[in-house]
PDB file of C-alpha atoms in Angstrom:
ATOM      1  CA  UNK Q   1     117.372  21.992 140.603  1.00 87.00           C
ATOM      2  CA  UNK Q   2     117.656  23.961 137.367  1.00 92.00           C
ATOM      3  CA  UNK Q   3     115.895  22.469 134.351  1.00 95.00           C
ATOM      4  CA  UNK Q   4     116.066  23.789 130.796  1.00 97.00           C
ATOM      5  CA  UNK Q   5     113.389  23.027 128.214  1.00 97.00           C
ATOM      6  CA  UNK Q   6     113.334  23.774 124.497  1.00 97.00           C
ATOM      7  CA  UNK Q   7     110.204  23.875 122.393  1.00 92.00           C
ATOM      8  CA  UNK Q   8     109.612  22.760 119.722  1.00 92.00           C
ATOM      9  CA  UNK Q   9     111.832  19.687 119.532  1.00 95.00           C
ATOM     10  CA  UNK Q  10     111.840  19.940 115.742  1.00 96.00           C
ATOM     11  CA  UNK Q  11     110.880  22.620 113.248  1.00 95.00           C
ATOM     12  CA  UNK Q  12     110.727  22.676 109.453  1.00 97.00           C
ATOM     13  CA  UNK Q  13     110.338  25.952 107.560  1.00 97.00           C
ATOM     14  CA  UNK Q  14     110.684  27.088 103.941  1.00 97.00           C
ATOM     15  CA  UNK Q  15     113.695  29.162 103.001  1.00 97.00           C
ATOM     16  CA  UNK Q  16     113.304  32.887 103.636  1.00 97.00           C
ATOM     17  CA  UNK Q  17     110.995  32.607 106.633  1.00 97.00           C
ATOM     18  CA  UNK Q  18     111.694  34.321 109.929  1.00 97.00           C
ATOM     19  CA  UNK Q  19     111.508  31.937 112.871  1.00 96.00           C
ATOM     20  CA  UNK Q  20     111.678  31.829 116.652  1.00 96.00           C
ATOM     21  CA  UNK Q  21     113.152  29.116 118.851  1.00 97.00           C
ATOM     22  CA  UNK Q  22     112.150  28.966 122.506  1.00 97.00           C
ATOM     23  CA  UNK Q  23     114.061  28.124 125.654  1.00 98.00           C
ATOM     24  CA  UNK Q  24     112.715  28.113 129.206  1.00 98.00           C
ATOM     25  CA  UNK Q  25     114.436  27.563 132.542  1.00 97.00           C
ATOM     26  CA  UNK Q  26     113.025  26.940 135.990  1.00 96.00           C
ATOM     27  CA  UNK Q  27     115.334  29.003 138.234  1.00 93.00           C
ATOM     28  CA  UNK Q  28     115.905  32.652 137.369  1.00 93.00           C
ATOM     29  CA  UNK Q  29     119.112  32.844 139.448  1.00 91.00           C
ATOM     30  CA  UNK Q  30     121.466  32.628 136.462  1.00 92.00           C
ATOM     31  CA  UNK Q  31     124.630  34.419 135.396  1.00 92.00           C
ATOM     32  CA  UNK Q  32     123.920  34.083 131.705  1.00 93.00           C
ATOM     33  CA  UNK Q  33     122.309  32.103 128.930  1.00 96.00           C
ATOM     34  CA  UNK Q  34     124.178  30.896 125.869  1.00 96.00           C
ATOM     35  CA  UNK Q  35     122.819  29.729 122.504  1.00 97.00           C
ATOM     36  CA  UNK Q  36     124.740  27.147 120.482  1.00 97.00           C
ATOM     37  CA  UNK Q  37     124.430  25.543 117.087  1.00 97.00           C
ATOM     38  CA  UNK Q  38     125.334  21.879 116.515  1.00 96.00           C
ATOM     39  CA  UNK Q  39     125.693  20.285 113.089  1.00 95.00           C
ATOM     40  CA  UNK Q  40     125.246  16.490 112.825  1.00 91.00           C
ATOM     41  CA  UNK Q  41     128.160  14.614 114.377  1.00 87.00           C
ATOM     42  CA  UNK Q  42     129.968  17.815 115.259  1.00 89.00           C
ATOM     43  CA  UNK Q  43     130.689  19.876 118.340  1.00 92.00           C
ATOM     44  CA  UNK Q  44     128.896  23.021 119.466  1.00 94.00           C
ATOM     45  CA  UNK Q  45     129.398  26.455 117.948  1.00 94.00           C
ATOM     46  CA  UNK Q  46     128.705  29.381 120.273  1.00 93.00           C
ATOM     47  CA  UNK Q  47     126.209  31.823 118.726  1.00 96.00           C
ATOM     48  CA  UNK Q  48     125.277  34.343 121.411  1.00 96.00           C
ATOM     49  CA  UNK Q  49     125.725  34.835 125.149  1.00 94.00           C
ATOM     50  CA  UNK Q  50     123.298  37.031 127.091  1.00 95.00           C
ATOM     51  CA  UNK Q  51     124.316  38.122 130.561  1.00 93.00           C
ATOM     52  CA  UNK Q  52     121.619  38.177 133.247  1.00 93.00           C
ATOM     53  CA  UNK Q  53     121.618  41.993 133.244  1.00 93.00           C
ATOM     54  CA  UNK Q  54     121.016  42.153 129.483  1.00 95.00           C
ATOM     55  CA  UNK Q  55     117.757  41.884 127.549  1.00 95.00           C
ATOM     56  CA  UNK Q  56     119.073  40.905 124.137  1.00 95.00           C
ATOM     57  CA  UNK Q  57     122.081  40.265 121.932  1.00 96.00           C
ATOM     58  CA  UNK Q  58     122.362  40.429 118.155  1.00 97.00           C
ATOM     59  CA  UNK Q  59     124.746  38.878 115.660  1.00 96.00           C
ATOM     60  CA  UNK Q  60     123.956  39.207 111.972  1.00 97.00           C
ATOM     61  CA  UNK Q  61     120.601  37.556 111.284  1.00 97.00           C
ATOM     62  CA  UNK Q  62     120.384  36.216 114.844  1.00 97.00           C
ATOM     63  CA  UNK Q  63     118.772  37.967 117.783  1.00 98.00           C
ATOM     64  CA  UNK Q  64     118.494  36.417 121.227  1.00 97.00           C
ATOM     65  CA  UNK Q  65     116.338  37.838 123.998  1.00 97.00           C
ATOM     66  CA  UNK Q  66     116.243  37.066 127.704  1.00 97.00           C
ATOM     67  CA  UNK Q  67     113.405  37.546 130.182  1.00 96.00           C
ATOM     68  CA  UNK Q  68     115.007  36.329 133.376  1.00 93.00           C
ATOM     69  CA  UNK Q  69     112.002  36.917 135.613  1.00 92.00           C
ATOM     70  CA  UNK Q  70     109.793  34.663 133.512  1.00 95.00           C
ATOM     71  CA  UNK Q  71     112.564  32.163 132.821  1.00 96.00           C
ATOM     72  CA  UNK Q  72     112.467  32.499 129.040  1.00 97.00           C
ATOM     73  CA  UNK Q  73     114.753  33.159 126.130  1.00 98.00           C
ATOM     74  CA  UNK Q  74     114.077  33.247 122.408  1.00 97.00           C
ATOM     75  CA  UNK Q  75     116.389  32.954 119.431  1.00 97.00           C
ATOM     76  CA  UNK Q  76     115.081  34.801 116.396  1.00 97.00           C
ATOM     77  CA  UNK Q  77     116.514  33.881 112.993  1.00 97.00           C
ATOM     78  CA  UNK Q  78     115.702  36.285 110.180  1.00 98.00           C
ATOM     79  CA  UNK Q  79     115.432  35.295 106.523  1.00 97.00           C
ATOM     80  CA  UNK Q  80     116.306  31.649 107.138  1.00 97.00           C
ATOM     81  CA  UNK Q  81     118.620  29.791 104.742  1.00 97.00           C
ATOM     82  CA  UNK Q  82     119.200  26.058 104.132  1.00 97.00           C
ATOM     83  CA  UNK Q  83     122.620  26.517 105.746  1.00 97.00           C
ATOM     84  CA  UNK Q  84     120.867  27.363 109.017  1.00 97.00           C
ATOM     85  CA  UNK Q  85     119.700  23.736 109.262  1.00 98.00           C
ATOM     86  CA  UNK Q  86     121.139  22.316 112.488  1.00 97.00           C
ATOM     87  CA  UNK Q  87     120.258  21.620 116.113  1.00 97.00           C
ATOM     88  CA  UNK Q  88     120.066  24.721 118.292  1.00 98.00           C
ATOM     89  CA  UNK Q  89     120.812  24.330 121.987  1.00 98.00           C
ATOM     90  CA  UNK Q  90     120.405  26.788 124.825  1.00 97.00           C
ATOM     91  CA  UNK Q  91     122.277  26.524 128.117  1.00 97.00           C
ATOM     92  CA  UNK Q  92     122.220  28.484 131.378  1.00 95.00           C
ATOM     93  CA  UNK Q  93     125.031  29.163 133.815  1.00 92.00           C
ATOM     94  CA  UNK Q  94     123.282  28.754 137.112  1.00 86.00           C
ATOM     95  CA  UNK Q  95     124.306  30.819 140.164  1.00 82.00           C
ATOM     96  CA  UNK Q  96     124.063  27.656 142.253  1.00 76.00           C
ATOM     97  CA  UNK Q  97     126.341  25.672 139.920  1.00 70.00           C
ATOM     98  CA  UNK Q  98     128.723  28.211 138.506  1.00 71.00           C
ATOM     99  CA  UNK Q  99     131.238  25.907 136.880  1.00 76.00           C
ATOM    100  CA  UNK Q 100     128.896  24.175 134.482  1.00 85.00           C
ATOM    101  CA  UNK Q 101     126.317  24.914 131.853  1.00 92.00           C
ATOM    102  CA  UNK Q 102     122.922  23.237 132.065  1.00 94.00           C
ATOM    103  CA  UNK Q 103     121.624  22.412 128.605  1.00 96.00           C
ATOM    104  CA  UNK Q 104     118.246  21.894 127.043  1.00 97.00           C
ATOM    105  CA  UNK Q 105     117.700  19.011 124.623  1.00 95.00           C
ATOM    106  CA  UNK Q 106     117.716  21.257 121.581  1.00 97.00           C
ATOM    107  CA  UNK Q 107     115.519  22.175 118.624  1.00 97.00           C
ATOM    108  CA  UNK Q 108     116.275  20.441 115.314  1.00 97.00           C
ATOM    109  CA  UNK Q 109     115.758  23.007 112.561  1.00 98.00           C
ATOM    110  CA  UNK Q 110     115.341  22.120 108.900  1.00 98.00           C
ATOM    111  CA  UNK Q 111     115.148  24.945 106.360  1.00 97.00           C
ATOM    112  CA  UNK Q 112     113.739  23.678 103.071  1.00 96.00           C
ATOM    113  CA  UNK Q 113     115.109  25.230  99.854  1.00 94.00           C
TER     114      UNK Q 113
ATOM    115  CA  UNK R   1     143.065  31.133 117.710  1.00 54.00           C
ATOM    116  CA  UNK R   2     142.839  27.624 116.274  1.00 76.00           C
ATOM    117  CA  UNK R   3     139.865  26.554 118.359  1.00 92.00           C
ATOM    118  CA  UNK R   4     139.507  23.618 120.724  1.00 95.00           C
ATOM    119  CA  UNK R   5     141.019  20.448 119.297  1.00 96.00           C
ATOM    120  CA  UNK R   6     140.020  16.912 120.281  1.00 97.00           C
ATOM    121  CA  UNK R   7     141.642  13.635 119.357  1.00 97.00           C
ATOM    122  CA  UNK R   8     140.624  11.098 118.175  1.00 97.00           C
ATOM    123  CA  UNK R   9     137.398  12.040 116.377  1.00 96.00           C
ATOM    124  CA  UNK R  10     136.074   8.508 116.579  1.00 97.00           C
ATOM    125  CA  UNK R  11     136.958   5.547 118.767  1.00 98.00           C
ATOM    126  CA  UNK R  12     135.518   2.051 118.576  1.00 98.00           C
ATOM    127  CA  UNK R  13     136.485  -0.283 121.381  1.00 98.00           C
ATOM    128  CA  UNK R  14     135.418  -3.568 122.857  1.00 97.00           C
ATOM    129  CA  UNK R  15     133.760  -3.716 126.245  1.00 97.00           C
ATOM    130  CA  UNK R  16     136.293  -3.940 129.022  1.00 97.00           C
ATOM    131  CA  UNK R  17     139.057  -2.072 127.223  1.00 98.00           C
ATOM    132  CA  UNK R  18     140.529   1.230 128.398  1.00 98.00           C
ATOM    133  CA  UNK R  19     140.370   4.356 126.243  1.00 98.00           C
ATOM    134  CA  UNK R  20     141.959   7.788 126.497  1.00 98.00           C
ATOM    135  CA  UNK R  21     140.900  11.005 124.810  1.00 98.00           C
ATOM    136  CA  UNK R  22     142.859  14.220 124.453  1.00 98.00           C
ATOM    137  CA  UNK R  23     141.722  17.846 124.403  1.00 98.00           C
ATOM    138  CA  UNK R  24     143.802  20.883 123.474  1.00 97.00           C
ATOM    139  CA  UNK R  25     141.999  24.070 124.544  1.00 96.00           C
ATOM    140  CA  UNK R  26     142.344  27.532 123.035  1.00 94.00           C
ATOM    141  CA  UNK R  27     145.803  28.648 124.130  1.00 91.00           C
ATOM    142  CA  UNK R  28     144.929  31.567 126.404  1.00 87.00           C
ATOM    143  CA  UNK R  29     141.990  29.799 128.078  1.00 91.00           C
ATOM    144  CA  UNK R  30     142.686  28.628 131.617  1.00 91.00           C
ATOM    145  CA  UNK R  31     139.329  26.914 132.185  1.00 93.00           C
ATOM    146  CA  UNK R  32     138.632  23.518 130.643  1.00 95.00           C
ATOM    147  CA  UNK R  33     135.473  21.411 130.780  1.00 95.00           C
ATOM    148  CA  UNK R  34     134.461  17.886 129.761  1.00 97.00           C
ATOM    149  CA  UNK R  35     130.877  17.075 128.779  1.00 97.00           C
ATOM    150  CA  UNK R  36     129.164  13.923 127.555  1.00 97.00           C
ATOM    151  CA  UNK R  37     126.337  13.904 125.020  1.00 96.00           C
ATOM    152  CA  UNK R  38     124.112  10.982 124.077  1.00 95.00           C
ATOM    153  CA  UNK R  39     121.876  10.894 121.029  1.00 91.00           C
ATOM    154  CA  UNK R  40     119.009  13.362 121.158  1.00 89.00           C
ATOM    155  CA  UNK R  41     120.138  14.913 124.435  1.00 93.00           C
ATOM    156  CA  UNK R  42     121.943  18.068 125.423  1.00 94.00           C
ATOM    157  CA  UNK R  43     125.493  17.791 126.769  1.00 95.00           C
ATOM    158  CA  UNK R  44     125.899  16.836 130.444  1.00 95.00           C
ATOM    159  CA  UNK R  45     128.694  18.203 132.590  1.00 94.00           C
ATOM    160  CA  UNK R  46     131.414  15.769 133.665  1.00 95.00           C
ATOM    161  CA  UNK R  47     134.282  17.797 135.125  1.00 95.00           C
ATOM    162  CA  UNK R  48     135.998  21.196 135.231  1.00 92.00           C
ATOM    163  CA  UNK R  49     139.599  22.412 135.517  1.00 94.00           C
ATOM    164  CA  UNK R  50     140.928  25.825 136.445  1.00 92.00           C
ATOM    165  CA  UNK R  51     144.511  25.663 135.168  1.00 92.00           C
ATOM    166  CA  UNK R  52     145.814  22.277 136.385  1.00 92.00           C
ATOM    167  CA  UNK R  53     143.398  21.961 139.308  1.00 92.00           C
ATOM    168  CA  UNK R  54     140.328  19.763 138.914  1.00 92.00           C
ATOM    169  CA  UNK R  55     137.761  21.764 140.860  1.00 90.00           C
ATOM    170  CA  UNK R  56     134.519  19.934 140.232  1.00 89.00           C
ATOM    171  CA  UNK R  57     133.394  16.443 139.221  1.00 90.00           C
ATOM    172  CA  UNK R  58     129.892  15.337 138.368  1.00 90.00           C
ATOM    173  CA  UNK R  59     128.327  12.287 139.968  1.00 87.00           C
ATOM    174  CA  UNK R  60     128.164  10.995 136.383  1.00 82.00           C
ATOM    175  CA  UNK R  61     131.938  10.556 136.588  1.00 84.00           C
ATOM    176  CA  UNK R  62     132.219   7.105 138.130  1.00 87.00           C
ATOM    177  CA  UNK R  63     135.491   5.738 139.502  1.00 91.00           C
ATOM    178  CA  UNK R  64     136.193   4.257 136.056  1.00 95.00           C
ATOM    179  CA  UNK R  65     136.645   7.780 134.706  1.00 96.00           C
ATOM    180  CA  UNK R  66     139.668   9.952 135.364  1.00 95.00           C
ATOM    181  CA  UNK R  67     140.660  13.295 133.920  1.00 96.00           C
ATOM    182  CA  UNK R  68     143.936  15.157 134.141  1.00 96.00           C
ATOM    183  CA  UNK R  69     145.365  18.464 133.048  1.00 96.00           C
ATOM    184  CA  UNK R  70     148.961  18.113 134.197  1.00 90.00           C
ATOM    185  CA  UNK R  71     150.458  21.410 133.066  1.00 86.00           C
ATOM    186  CA  UNK R  72     147.322  23.473 132.792  1.00 84.00           C
ATOM    187  CA  UNK R  73     147.325  23.134 129.014  1.00 90.00           C
ATOM    188  CA  UNK R  74     145.971  19.979 127.326  1.00 96.00           C
ATOM    189  CA  UNK R  75     143.726  17.534 129.167  1.00 97.00           C
ATOM    190  CA  UNK R  76     143.105  13.796 128.953  1.00 98.00           C
ATOM    191  CA  UNK R  77     139.981  11.828 129.842  1.00 98.00           C
ATOM    192  CA  UNK R  78     140.478   8.115 130.481  1.00 97.00           C
ATOM    193  CA  UNK R  79     137.737   5.528 130.781  1.00 97.00           C
ATOM    194  CA  UNK R  80     138.756   2.198 132.262  1.00 97.00           C
ATOM    195  CA  UNK R  81     136.913  -1.087 131.720  1.00 97.00           C
ATOM    196  CA  UNK R  82     134.523   0.476 129.205  1.00 97.00           C
ATOM    197  CA  UNK R  83     130.851  -0.499 129.215  1.00 96.00           C
ATOM    198  CA  UNK R  84     128.279  -0.213 126.436  1.00 96.00           C
ATOM    199  CA  UNK R  85     126.594   2.588 128.380  1.00 95.00           C
ATOM    200  CA  UNK R  86     129.742   4.671 127.926  1.00 96.00           C
ATOM    201  CA  UNK R  87     128.973   5.012 124.216  1.00 97.00           C
ATOM    202  CA  UNK R  88     128.481   8.748 123.631  1.00 97.00           C
ATOM    203  CA  UNK R  89     130.060  11.887 122.239  1.00 97.00           C
ATOM    204  CA  UNK R  90     132.661  13.304 124.632  1.00 98.00           C
ATOM    205  CA  UNK R  91     133.000  17.053 124.258  1.00 97.00           C
ATOM    206  CA  UNK R  92     135.704  19.330 125.567  1.00 97.00           C
ATOM    207  CA  UNK R  93     135.265  23.080 126.022  1.00 96.00           C
ATOM    208  CA  UNK R  94     137.415  25.939 127.218  1.00 94.00           C
ATOM    209  CA  UNK R  95     136.887  29.511 128.358  1.00 92.00           C
ATOM    210  CA  UNK R  96     138.813  32.461 129.712  1.00 89.00           C
ATOM    211  CA  UNK R  97     139.074  32.830 133.472  1.00 75.00           C
ATOM    212  CA  UNK R  98     137.128  36.080 133.698  1.00 70.00           C
ATOM    213  CA  UNK R  99     134.214  35.656 136.045  1.00 76.00           C
ATOM    214  CA  UNK R 100     131.273  33.625 134.809  1.00 80.00           C
ATOM    215  CA  UNK R 101     130.378  35.521 131.644  1.00 84.00           C
ATOM    216  CA  UNK R 102     133.054  34.196 129.326  1.00 86.00           C
ATOM    217  CA  UNK R 103     131.478  32.020 126.625  1.00 88.00           C
ATOM    218  CA  UNK R 104     132.448  28.362 126.376  1.00 90.00           C
ATOM    219  CA  UNK R 105     134.055  27.231 123.141  1.00 93.00           C
ATOM    220  CA  UNK R 106     133.612  23.574 122.263  1.00 94.00           C
ATOM    221  CA  UNK R 107     135.669  21.165 120.214  1.00 96.00           C
ATOM    222  CA  UNK R 108     134.227  18.741 117.655  1.00 94.00           C
ATOM    223  CA  UNK R 109     134.148  15.939 120.182  1.00 96.00           C
ATOM    224  CA  UNK R 110     135.259  12.318 120.310  1.00 97.00           C
ATOM    225  CA  UNK R 111     132.569   9.798 119.446  1.00 97.00           C
ATOM    226  CA  UNK R 112     133.036   6.602 121.462  1.00 98.00           C
ATOM    227  CA  UNK R 113     131.363   3.347 120.457  1.00 98.00           C
ATOM    228  CA  UNK R 114     131.702   0.412 122.841  1.00 98.00           C
ATOM    229  CA  UNK R 115     130.847  -2.939 121.251  1.00 96.00           C
TER     230      UNK R 115
END
């Protein structure tokens, strides 16, 4: 059974710092991994999707990497801003359960001005 | 592209009452998903539609829950005889029907509180 873990559960950094969020999964048989952002009381905003054949994806100040064989992904945020404060969730689309995403519990990020 | 729309945003109901939520997906998306999220947890899959066909249901979806997508456009999720354990955020998502690498786009959810 696929399990997704995110470490740390919470992170506080000063504005301007570069930071890395971690996501690990137990079964490497995935189609893709997707990173989301969730603001308090809101839905999820899709940030990046990395297909299993890809190593990384970039969007603006965000860079996501995928090491499928080791079951790990990282989300790198450059030059963090207070507006980046949110919960970041990763989710995998498992080859054994193709119609659903399996989510981690998220990392709560606070960027201090 | 107006995004995924969910209605209502908040619903407070008394235990034992029935509630119904609506989801309007992005117009060209033929796949629609319902998830449930409790505080401090990631979303959990409930059910999935390809056009009007409900193709998968989670074991989380007890017989008090029913979902429909009658014309392959909007979807409804009904909970009968609500219980306090049903209190959660109910999220709807949609995606294009192109293999498994189309990203899911989520709505802002319906927050249900059962008193």
